[in-house]
Amino acid sequence: MSSVDIPREAWATRIGFIFAAVGSAVGLGNIWRFPFQVGQEGGAAFLVIYLVFIVAVGFPAMLVEFVVGRYTERNPVGALRELGSGAWQYVGWIFIATGFVILSYYSVVAGWTIRYTILGLQDGYLADAGEAEAQFVTLASGLDAIVLHAIFMAAVILIVGMGIQRGIELAVKVLVPAIIVITVGLAIYAATLEGAGDAYAYYLSPEWSVIAENWTSILPAAAGQAFFTLSLGMGVMITYASYLGENRNLAEDGAIVIGLDTAIAFVTGLIVFPILFTAGVDPADPGAGAIFVSLAAAFGDLTFGWLIGAVFFATVAIAALSSAISLMEVVVSYAIDERNLDRMTAAALIGGGMFLLGIPSAYDLVLLDLFDLFADQILLVLGGLLLMILVGWSLSSLAIDELGRGIGDLGSYGTAWIWAVRIPVVLVLFVALVLGVLDYAEFLTGPFSEWLADR
């Protein structure tokens, strides 16, 4: 039996597709990565550039992925093979590799969120920043981290293995509303803290000189964050759109997805920074473990901080799960479409491979940074850049026609969208890729070389 003979799954409802796309976008990118990126890159200055990229780059790029997925009804590899020729047909493999690499270490970080949820309920958090950092180093690596990595990956395998309607769609209809309700509640609580005023000034009042002085750092970080948080460049939106079985208004759905994702990321800042400022913790603390050190120490200094912290980290874990199932689905859809594997077998094999690749990240934080920077600043942007060039310059008529299904005559809006993809989106992604490669090279010759020398 060939792959085309296998009935392709579809979303049962429109809200199921939207929640799945939102759930993919609303994950660790919003709650784990976004706050430490803002703090690391200058506060509100980074926020401004990030929001510009969301609108000017993220939205047009999301529509491209939606169009490619719905038109081909295939996974990224199958979709690009159908649309491209020559070397272009292999671009889909970048998306598969990106999703595979990201989920391998993403699962490790998700395991930390489970551990910190339990920590708050059992022993509470350490208020001393030095002790909190030492505790994080102990908890974030070693056998415990590997076990939690395995538990989280097993949960993702089970949900994805259950299928689109009975697994992914059912899960996100519970997870996404829970994330929205809890984050809004935590933001209301954070507004009552004494450090809220200073935190809002830091988060919402940009110092333009910071952008002028640090644009080479802010630009690739903001571009990478925009793509990471919207699940672009991973093949997720191509894959999810491939299960659309009707003439959906892709522009409307895309606007809803981006609006909800950006709102939750923004609200996360309204939670995190008041807590940090109230506890007197520096928001510029860099690194993947920022919220697990700085934020945990802040919770340790607050009344009922153990409870607030447990709720916060539980929310991060829920968000991580909603994103992780989308990342695995990208690779699983390839195995189903192209290799004729049944869904549960594909999920188990792929999840097992991701677990094995993630063990080094659970072993040492420097190795996690090695994977994270490579996936975020190079693979994500490279895949997105090549797809934008292909669709914007070679498949523009097809793309406009496909976007028009469910909308009607696009008129000048279709042309404006294609030119946005051709020029500003491609240009920003190209510059971000170059700067990202330079940044990664600096990491390899700096922290990673020092880590190797100490071995």
GROMACS .gro file of C-alpha atoms in nm:
model
  455
    1MET     CA    1   0.000   0.000   0.000
    2SER     CA    2   0.141   0.342  -0.089
    3SER     CA    3   0.127   0.640   0.142
    4VAL     CA    4  -0.135   0.810  -0.073
    5ASP     CA    5  -0.377   0.522  -0.011
    6ILE     CA    6  -0.384   0.584   0.363
    7PRO     CA    7  -0.673   0.813   0.464
    8ARG     CA    8  -0.527   1.135   0.596
    9GLU     CA    9  -0.642   1.259   0.935
   10ALA     CA   10  -0.813   1.596   0.975
   11TRP     CA   11  -0.912   1.835   1.251
   12ALA     CA   12  -1.261   1.770   1.387
   13THR     CA   13  -1.330   2.140   1.454
   14ARG     CA   14  -1.193   2.482   1.369
   15ILE     CA   15  -1.126   2.554   1.737
   16GLY     CA   16  -0.924   2.233   1.751
   17PHE     CA   17  -0.689   2.358   1.479
   18ILE     CA   18  -0.659   2.705   1.632
   19PHE     CA   19  -0.594   2.568   1.981
   20ALA     CA   20  -0.336   2.326   1.840
   21ALA     CA   21  -0.156   2.608   1.657
   22VAL     CA   22  -0.180   2.834   1.961
   23GLY     CA   23  -0.068   2.549   2.185
   24SER     CA   24   0.235   2.495   1.967
   25ALA     CA   25   0.321   2.864   1.972
   26VAL     CA   26   0.241   2.911   2.342
   27GLY     CA   27   0.507   2.702   2.507
   28LEU     CA   28   0.852   2.728   2.654
   29GLY     CA   29   0.923   2.997   2.395
   30ASN     CA   30   0.681   3.228   2.575
   31ILE     CA   31   0.739   3.144   2.938
   32TRP     CA   32   1.089   2.994   2.960
   33ARG     CA   33   1.275   3.170   2.680
   34PHE     CA   34   1.096   3.504   2.643
   35PRO     CA   35   1.162   3.655   2.991
   36PHE     CA   36   1.533   3.579   2.992
   37GLN     CA   37   1.567   3.706   2.634
   38VAL     CA   38   1.403   4.035   2.736
   39GLY     CA   39   1.626   4.064   3.041
   40GLN     CA   40   1.940   3.965   2.856
   41GLU     CA   41   1.882   4.202   2.562
   42GLY     CA   42   1.792   4.525   2.742
   43GLY     CA   43   1.432   4.505   2.861
   44ALA     CA   44   1.175   4.710   2.671
   45ALA     CA   45   1.419   4.778   2.385
   46PHE     CA   46   1.415   4.410   2.297
   47LEU     CA   47   1.037   4.396   2.343
   48VAL     CA   48   0.986   4.667   2.079
   49ILE     CA   49   1.203   4.492   1.818
   50TYR     CA   50   1.040   4.159   1.901
   51LEU     CA   51   0.687   4.298   1.848
   52VAL     CA   52   0.792   4.456   1.518
   53PHE     CA   53   0.928   4.119   1.402
   54ILE     CA   54   0.610   3.941   1.509
   55VAL     CA   55   0.400   4.166   1.285
   56ALA     CA   56   0.637   4.234   0.994
   57VAL     CA   57   0.806   3.892   0.975
   58GLY     CA   58   0.609   3.642   1.183
   59PHE     CA   59   0.263   3.698   1.034
   60PRO     CA   60   0.363   3.688   0.664
   61ALA     CA   61   0.586   3.387   0.732
   62MET     CA   62   0.309   3.200   0.915
   63LEU     CA   63   0.077   3.250   0.619
   64VAL     CA   64   0.343   3.101   0.392
   65GLU     CA   65   0.365   2.788   0.608
   66PHE     CA   66  -0.015   2.763   0.627
   67VAL     CA   67  -0.044   2.791   0.248
   68VAL     CA   68   0.225   2.528   0.184
   69GLY     CA   69   0.071   2.283   0.429
   70ARG     CA   70  -0.289   2.315   0.315
   71TYR     CA   71  -0.208   2.311  -0.056
   72THR     CA   72   0.009   1.998  -0.045
   73GLU     CA   73  -0.163   1.816   0.245
   74ARG     CA   74   0.180   1.677   0.328
   75ASN     CA   75   0.454   1.689   0.591
   76PRO     CA   76   0.742   1.935   0.530
   77VAL     CA   77   0.951   1.682   0.334
   78GLY     CA   78   0.662   1.573   0.115
   79ALA     CA   79   0.540   1.932   0.073
   80LEU     CA   80   0.875   2.068  -0.044
   81ARG     CA   81   0.931   1.769  -0.270
   82GLU     CA   82   0.597   1.844  -0.438
   83LEU     CA   83   0.657   2.218  -0.468
   84GLY     CA   84   1.029   2.238  -0.530
   85SER     CA   85   1.273   2.098  -0.782
   86GLY     CA   86   1.645   2.041  -0.772
   87ALA     CA   87   1.797   2.128  -0.437
   88TRP     CA   88   1.476   2.299  -0.322
   89GLN     CA   89   1.302   1.967  -0.271
   90TYR     CA   90   1.541   1.889   0.014
   91VAL     CA   91   1.460   2.201   0.217
   92GLY     CA   92   1.191   2.008   0.401
   93TRP     CA   93   1.459   1.804   0.573
   94ILE     CA   94   1.578   2.118   0.752
   95PHE     CA   95   1.236   2.144   0.918
   96ILE     CA   96   1.245   1.778   1.022
   97ALA     CA   97   1.595   1.818   1.167
   98THR     CA   98   1.497   2.138   1.346
   99GLY     CA   99   1.195   1.983   1.517
  100PHE     CA  100   1.395   1.675   1.613
  101VAL     CA  101   1.682   1.873   1.767
  102ILE     CA  102   1.461   2.124   1.948
  103LEU     CA  103   1.238   1.865   2.112
  104SER     CA  104   1.542   1.665   2.227
  105TYR     CA  105   1.653   1.943   2.463
  106TYR     CA  106   1.310   2.104   2.500
  107SER     CA  107   1.202   1.787   2.681
  108VAL     CA  108   1.491   1.828   2.923
  109VAL     CA  109   1.385   2.182   3.010
  110ALA     CA  110   1.025   2.064   3.045
  111GLY     CA  111   1.151   1.808   3.295
  112TRP     CA  112   1.296   2.094   3.500
  113THR     CA  113   0.952   2.256   3.516
  114ILE     CA  114   0.805   1.936   3.658
  115ARG     CA  115   1.083   1.915   3.917
  116TYR     CA  116   1.038   2.277   4.022
  117THR     CA  117   0.663   2.233   4.053
  118ILE     CA  118   0.722   1.944   4.292
  119LEU     CA  119   0.997   2.139   4.471
  120GLY     CA  120   0.759   2.424   4.553
  121LEU     CA  121   0.498   2.190   4.695
  122GLN     CA  122   0.749   1.989   4.898
  123ASP     CA  123   1.033   2.206   5.027
  124GLY     CA  124   0.973   2.555   4.887
  125TYR     CA  125   1.233   2.764   4.707
  126LEU     CA  126   1.566   2.901   4.832
  127ALA     CA  127   1.567   3.279   4.868
  128ASP     CA  128   1.946   3.313   4.847
  129ALA     CA  129   2.048   3.352   4.481
  130GLY     CA  130   2.375   3.164   4.526
  131GLU     CA  131   2.204   2.871   4.693
  132ALA     CA  132   1.927   2.876   4.431
  133GLU     CA  133   2.187   2.859   4.153
  134ALA     CA  134   2.368   2.569   4.321
  135GLN     CA  135   2.036   2.391   4.364
  136PHE     CA  136   1.950   2.442   3.998
  137VAL     CA  137   2.284   2.304   3.878
  138THR     CA  138   2.221   1.995   4.089
  139LEU     CA  139   1.862   1.946   3.975
  140ALA     CA  140   1.910   2.037   3.608
  141SER     CA  141   2.166   1.770   3.525
  142GLY     CA  142   2.237   1.412   3.610
  143LEU     CA  143   2.017   1.107   3.659
  144ASP     CA  144   1.713   1.296   3.795
  145ALA     CA  145   1.708   1.524   3.492
  146ILE     CA  146   1.730   1.223   3.258
  147VAL     CA  147   1.441   1.049   3.438
  148LEU     CA  148   1.216   1.356   3.411
  149HIS     CA  149   1.321   1.396   3.048
  150ALA     CA  150   1.203   1.036   2.991
  151ILE     CA  151   0.872   1.091   3.173
  152PHE     CA  152   0.791   1.403   2.974
  153MET     CA  153   0.886   1.242   2.643
  154ALA     CA  154   0.667   0.941   2.725
  155ALA     CA  155   0.368   1.173   2.778
  156VAL     CA  156   0.430   1.339   2.442
  157ILE     CA  157   0.461   1.001   2.268
  158LEU     CA  158   0.128   0.887   2.416
  159ILE     CA  159  -0.065   1.199   2.309
  160VAL     CA  160   0.079   1.212   1.957
  161GLY     CA  161   0.036   0.837   1.918
  162MET     CA  162  -0.336   0.870   1.990
  163GLY     CA  163  -0.383   1.072   1.671
  164ILE     CA  164  -0.502   1.415   1.560
  165GLN     CA  165  -0.856   1.414   1.700
  166ARG     CA  166  -0.831   1.171   1.993
  167GLY     CA  167  -0.483   1.280   2.100
  168ILE     CA  168  -0.359   1.623   1.996
  169GLU     CA  169  -0.693   1.801   1.950
  170LEU     CA  170  -0.839   1.663   2.272
  171ALA     CA  171  -0.527   1.758   2.470
  172VAL     CA  172  -0.498   2.115   2.345
  173LYS     CA  173  -0.866   2.188   2.413
  174VAL     CA  174  -0.780   2.137   2.780
  175LEU     CA  175  -0.422   2.270   2.792
  176VAL     CA  176  -0.459   2.601   2.607
  177PRO     CA  177  -0.756   2.740   2.808
  178ALA     CA  178  -0.576   2.636   3.128
  179ILE     CA  179  -0.264   2.829   3.024
  180ILE     CA  180  -0.467   3.144   2.947
  181VAL     CA  181  -0.663   3.139   3.272
  182ILE     CA  182  -0.361   3.074   3.495
  183THR     CA  183  -0.133   3.333   3.331
  184VAL     CA  184  -0.398   3.605   3.361
  185GLY     CA  185  -0.448   3.515   3.726
  186LEU     CA  186  -0.074   3.527   3.796
  187ALA     CA  187  -0.043   3.865   3.619
  188ILE     CA  188  -0.317   4.008   3.843
  189TYR     CA  189  -0.130   3.878   4.148
  190ALA     CA  190   0.203   4.022   4.024
  191ALA     CA  191   0.045   4.366   3.982
  192THR     CA  192  -0.012   4.380   4.360
  193LEU     CA  193   0.358   4.339   4.442
  194GLU     CA  194   0.560   4.637   4.560
  195GLY     CA  195   0.814   4.608   4.280
  196ALA     CA  196   0.551   4.616   4.005
  197GLY     CA  197   0.595   4.986   3.923
  198ASP     CA  198   0.971   4.961   3.862
  199ALA     CA  199   0.922   4.636   3.675
  200TYR     CA  200   0.668   4.787   3.438
  201ALA     CA  201   0.901   5.081   3.371
  202TYR     CA  202   1.183   4.840   3.285
  203TYR     CA  203   0.959   4.620   3.072
  204LEU     CA  204   0.747   4.883   2.897
  205SER     CA  205   0.964   5.198   2.867
  206PRO     CA  206   1.238   5.137   2.609
  207GLU     CA  207   1.575   5.309   2.616
  208TRP     CA  208   1.641   5.365   2.248
  209SER     CA  209   2.015   5.391   2.302
  210VAL     CA  210   2.015   5.023   2.397
  211ILE     CA  211   1.894   4.933   2.047
  212ALA     CA  212   2.156   5.152   1.881
  213GLU     CA  213   2.437   5.008   2.093
  214ASN     CA  214   2.335   4.640   2.085
  215TRP     CA  215   2.148   4.589   1.757
  216THR     CA  216   2.388   4.312   1.642
  217SER     CA  217   2.281   4.111   1.945
  218ILE     CA  218   1.916   4.218   1.964
  219LEU     CA  219   1.834   4.158   1.594
  220PRO     CA  220   1.919   3.784   1.573
  221ALA     CA  221   1.781   3.724   1.923
  222ALA     CA  222   1.451   3.893   1.838
  223ALA     CA  223   1.422   3.718   1.499
  224GLY     CA  224   1.504   3.381   1.653
  225GLN     CA  225   1.261   3.440   1.939
  226ALA     CA  226   0.982   3.543   1.701
  227PHE     CA  227   1.029   3.228   1.496
  228PHE     CA  228   1.075   3.009   1.805
  229THR     CA  229   0.769   3.135   1.989
  230LEU     CA  230   0.546   3.113   1.678
  231SER     CA  231   0.675   2.764   1.595
  232LEU     CA  232   0.796   2.888   1.256
  233GLY     CA  233   1.089   2.730   1.077
  234MET     CA  234   1.011   2.399   1.250
  235GLY     CA  235   0.755   2.267   1.003
  236VAL     CA  236   0.483   2.273   1.270
  237MET     CA  237   0.250   2.513   1.089
  238ILE     CA  238   0.306   2.332   0.758
  239THR     CA  239   0.213   2.004   0.924
  240TYR     CA  240  -0.088   2.135   1.117
  241ALA     CA  241  -0.224   2.318   0.811
  242SER     CA  242  -0.189   1.995   0.611
  243TYR     CA  243  -0.474   1.849   0.819
  244LEU     CA  244  -0.714   2.126   0.721
  245GLY     CA  245  -0.996   1.973   0.521
  246GLU     CA  246  -1.193   2.284   0.425
  247ASN     CA  247  -1.158   2.632   0.276
  248ARG     CA  248  -1.045   2.799   0.596
  249ASN     CA  249  -0.967   3.170   0.619
  250LEU     CA  250  -0.596   3.129   0.683
  251ALA     CA  251  -0.533   3.499   0.740
  252GLU     CA  252  -0.798   3.515   1.010
  253ASP     CA  253  -0.674   3.198   1.177
  254GLY     CA  254  -0.315   3.321   1.159
  255ALA     CA  255  -0.406   3.653   1.319
  256ILE     CA  256  -0.586   3.472   1.603
  257VAL     CA  257  -0.291   3.239   1.663
  258ILE     CA  258  -0.034   3.519   1.661
  259GLY     CA  259  -0.255   3.747   1.872
  260LEU     CA  260  -0.305   3.487   2.145
  261ASP     CA  261   0.059   3.377   2.141
  262THR     CA  262   0.195   3.732   2.162
  263ALA     CA  263  -0.056   3.826   2.431
  264ILE     CA  264   0.052   3.534   2.650
  265ALA     CA  265   0.421   3.613   2.598
  266PHE     CA  266   0.354   3.975   2.690
  267VAL     CA  267   0.152   3.879   2.998
  268THR     CA  268   0.434   3.646   3.105
  269GLY     CA  269   0.659   3.952   3.127
  270LEU     CA  270   0.396   4.119   3.345
  271ILE     CA  271   0.427   3.819   3.578
  272VAL     CA  272   0.799   3.757   3.583
  273PHE     CA  273   0.947   4.106   3.611
  274PRO     CA  274   0.734   4.231   3.905
  275ILE     CA  275   0.832   3.917   4.095
  276LEU     CA  276   1.203   3.967   4.016
  277PHE     CA  277   1.200   4.337   4.104
  278THR     CA  278   1.010   4.278   4.428
  279ALA     CA  279   1.269   4.023   4.536
  280GLY     CA  280   1.559   4.245   4.425
  281VAL     CA  281   1.680   3.997   4.163
  282ASP     CA  282   1.866   4.121   3.853
  283PRO     CA  283   1.643   4.056   3.546
  284ALA     CA  284   1.948   4.051   3.319
  285ASP     CA  285   2.068   3.719   3.460
  286PRO     CA  286   2.157   3.530   3.141
  287GLY     CA  287   2.129   3.169   3.039
  288ALA     CA  288   1.880   2.891   2.991
  289GLY     CA  289   1.841   2.847   3.366
  290ALA     CA  290   1.744   3.210   3.433
  291ILE     CA  291   1.387   3.152   3.546
  292PHE     CA  292   1.490   2.849   3.748
  293VAL     CA  293   1.750   3.047   3.942
  294SER     CA  294   1.641   3.410   3.954
  295LEU     CA  295   1.269   3.343   3.959
  296ALA     CA  296   1.291   3.054   4.204
  297ALA     CA  297   1.499   3.273   4.437
  298ALA     CA  298   1.237   3.546   4.404
  299PHE     CA  299   0.960   3.301   4.494
  300GLY     CA  300   1.162   3.199   4.796
  301ASP     CA  301   1.156   3.561   4.916
  302LEU     CA  302   0.779   3.610   4.877
  303THR     CA  303   0.495   3.530   5.115
  304PHE     CA  304   0.328   3.214   4.984
  305GLY     CA  305   0.601   3.209   4.722
  306TRP     CA  306   0.610   2.829   4.733
  307LEU     CA  307   0.248   2.817   4.617
  308ILE     CA  308   0.280   3.090   4.353
  309GLY     CA  309   0.597   2.926   4.228
  310ALA     CA  310   0.439   2.583   4.204
  311VAL     CA  311   0.147   2.724   4.006
  312PHE     CA  312   0.384   2.916   3.777
  313PHE     CA  313   0.610   2.620   3.703
  314ALA     CA  314   0.308   2.393   3.654
  315THR     CA  315   0.184   2.641   3.393
  316VAL     CA  316   0.521   2.629   3.219
  317ALA     CA  317   0.502   2.248   3.217
  318ILE     CA  318   0.153   2.258   3.063
  319ALA     CA  319   0.270   2.504   2.798
  320ALA     CA  320   0.574   2.289   2.726
  321LEU     CA  321   0.354   1.986   2.668
  322SER     CA  322   0.129   2.173   2.424
  323SER     CA  323   0.433   2.275   2.221
  324ALA     CA  324   0.614   1.944   2.243
  325ILE     CA  325   0.329   1.748   2.085
  326SER     CA  326   0.344   1.977   1.783
  327LEU     CA  327   0.720   1.932   1.743
  328MET     CA  328   0.690   1.554   1.754
  329GLU     CA  329   0.394   1.561   1.514
  330VAL     CA  330   0.617   1.719   1.246
  331VAL     CA  331   0.850   1.420   1.242
  332VAL     CA  332   0.572   1.165   1.301
  333SER     CA  333   0.374   1.301   1.004
  334TYR     CA  334   0.681   1.240   0.787
  335ALA     CA  335   0.708   0.879   0.910
  336ILE     CA  336   0.338   0.821   0.840
  337ASP     CA  337   0.324   0.994   0.500
  338GLU     CA  338   0.656   0.882   0.357
  339ARG     CA  339   0.740   0.558   0.542
  340ASN     CA  340   0.391   0.410   0.594
  341LEU     CA  341   0.447   0.357   0.967
  342ASP     CA  342   0.143   0.340   1.189
  343ARG     CA  343   0.107   0.642   1.417
  344MET     CA  344   0.188   0.486   1.755
  345THR     CA  345   0.494   0.303   1.622
  346ALA     CA  346   0.621   0.622   1.459
  347ALA     CA  347   0.568   0.822   1.778
  348ALA     CA  348   0.748   0.562   1.991
  349LEU     CA  349   1.048   0.530   1.759
  350ILE     CA  350   1.087   0.902   1.702
  351GLY     CA  351   1.031   0.987   2.068
  352GLY     CA  352   1.293   0.731   2.164
  353GLY     CA  353   1.542   0.888   1.927
  354MET     CA  354   1.468   1.235   2.062
  355PHE     CA  355   1.513   1.106   2.416
  356LEU     CA  356   1.857   0.966   2.333
  357LEU     CA  357   1.967   1.287   2.159
  358GLY     CA  358   1.850   1.485   2.465
  359ILE     CA  359   2.063   1.293   2.715
  360PRO     CA  360   2.372   1.517   2.660
  361SER     CA  361   2.156   1.825   2.732
  362ALA     CA  362   2.044   1.659   3.056
  363TYR     CA  363   2.407   1.586   3.138
  364ASP     CA  364   2.545   1.940   3.117
  365LEU     CA  365   2.396   2.288   3.065
  366VAL     CA  366   2.672   2.391   2.823
  367LEU     CA  367   2.565   2.111   2.590
  368LEU     CA  368   2.204   2.228   2.615
  369ASP     CA  369   2.316   2.577   2.511
  370LEU     CA  370   2.509   2.415   2.224
  371PHE     CA  371   2.190   2.257   2.087
  372ASP     CA  372   1.967   2.555   2.169
  373LEU     CA  373   2.176   2.821   1.997
  374PHE     CA  374   2.229   2.603   1.690
  375ALA     CA  375   1.858   2.526   1.652
  376ASP     CA  376   1.731   2.873   1.743
  377GLN     CA  377   1.969   3.104   1.562
  378ILE     CA  378   2.071   2.886   1.266
  379LEU     CA  379   1.835   2.598   1.179
  380LEU     CA  380   1.510   2.785   1.248
  381VAL     CA  381   1.612   3.091   1.053
  382LEU     CA  382   1.775   2.896   0.768
  383GLY     CA  383   1.467   2.682   0.706
  384GLY     CA  384   1.241   2.983   0.723
  385LEU     CA  385   1.463   3.188   0.492
  386LEU     CA  386   1.479   2.920   0.221
  387LEU     CA  387   1.103   2.860   0.234
  388MET     CA  388   1.031   3.234   0.205
  389ILE     CA  389   1.259   3.263  -0.099
  390LEU     CA  390   1.101   2.962  -0.270
  391VAL     CA  391   0.739   3.066  -0.212
  392GLY     CA  392   0.792   3.441  -0.249
  393TRP     CA  393   0.990   3.430  -0.571
  394SER     CA  394   0.900   3.102  -0.743
  395LEU     CA  395   0.551   3.011  -0.626
  396SER     CA  396   0.389   3.349  -0.573
  397SER     CA  397   0.083   3.292  -0.795
  398LEU     CA  398   0.013   2.953  -0.639
  399ALA     CA  399   0.053   3.099  -0.291
  400ILE     CA  400  -0.183   3.391  -0.354
  401ASP     CA  401  -0.447   3.160  -0.503
  402GLU     CA  402  -0.421   2.920  -0.208
  403LEU     CA  403  -0.444   3.200   0.048
  404GLY     CA  404  -0.752   3.329  -0.133
  405ARG     CA  405  -0.940   3.004  -0.070
  406GLY     CA  406  -1.177   3.074   0.218
  407ILE     CA  407  -1.118   3.450   0.187
  408GLY     CA  408  -1.216   3.543  -0.165
  409ASP     CA  409  -1.046   3.785  -0.402
  410LEU     CA  410  -0.741   3.922  -0.220
  411GLY     CA  411  -0.687   4.202  -0.466
  412SER     CA  412  -0.386   4.416  -0.379
  413TYR     CA  413  -0.354   4.248  -0.038
  414GLY     CA  414  -0.221   3.930  -0.198
  415THR     CA  415   0.045   4.124  -0.386
  416ALA     CA  416   0.137   4.320  -0.072
  417TRP     CA  417   0.175   3.995   0.124
  418ILE     CA  418   0.403   3.838  -0.138
  419TRP     CA  419   0.623   4.147  -0.155
  420ALA     CA  420   0.642   4.152   0.226
  421VAL     CA  421   0.767   3.794   0.206
  422ARG     CA  422   1.008   3.871  -0.080
  423ILE     CA  423   1.180   4.178   0.063
  424PRO     CA  424   1.150   4.260   0.437
  425VAL     CA  425   1.097   3.902   0.557
  426VAL     CA  426   1.380   3.758   0.347
  427LEU     CA  427   1.612   4.048   0.429
  428VAL     CA  428   1.553   4.030   0.805
  429LEU     CA  429   1.597   3.653   0.807
  430PHE     CA  430   1.917   3.675   0.602
  431VAL     CA  431   2.073   3.934   0.834
  432ALA     CA  432   1.955   3.739   1.139
  433LEU     CA  433   2.110   3.421   0.999
  434VAL     CA  434   2.447   3.585   0.937
  435LEU     CA  435   2.452   3.739   1.285
  436GLY     CA  436   2.331   3.413   1.434
  437VAL     CA  437   2.615   3.218   1.273
  438LEU     CA  438   2.865   3.471   1.407
  439ASP     CA  439   2.707   3.450   1.752
  440TYR     CA  440   2.723   3.072   1.746
  441ALA     CA  441   3.086   3.079   1.635
  442GLU     CA  442   3.160   3.305   1.932
  443PHE     CA  443   2.994   3.053   2.163
  444LEU     CA  444   3.197   2.768   2.015
  445THR     CA  445   3.526   2.953   2.059
  446GLY     CA  446   3.428   3.083   2.403
  447PRO     CA  447   3.212   2.896   2.656
  448PHE     CA  448   3.210   2.567   2.466
  449SER     CA  449   3.590   2.567   2.414
  450GLU     CA  450   3.636   2.641   2.784
  451TRP     CA  451   3.402   2.355   2.868
  452LEU     CA  452   3.601   2.116   2.648
  453ALA     CA  453   3.928   2.232   2.802
  454ASP     CA  454   3.797   2.148   3.151
  455ARG     CA  455   3.704   1.793   3.055
   0.00000   0.00000   0.00000
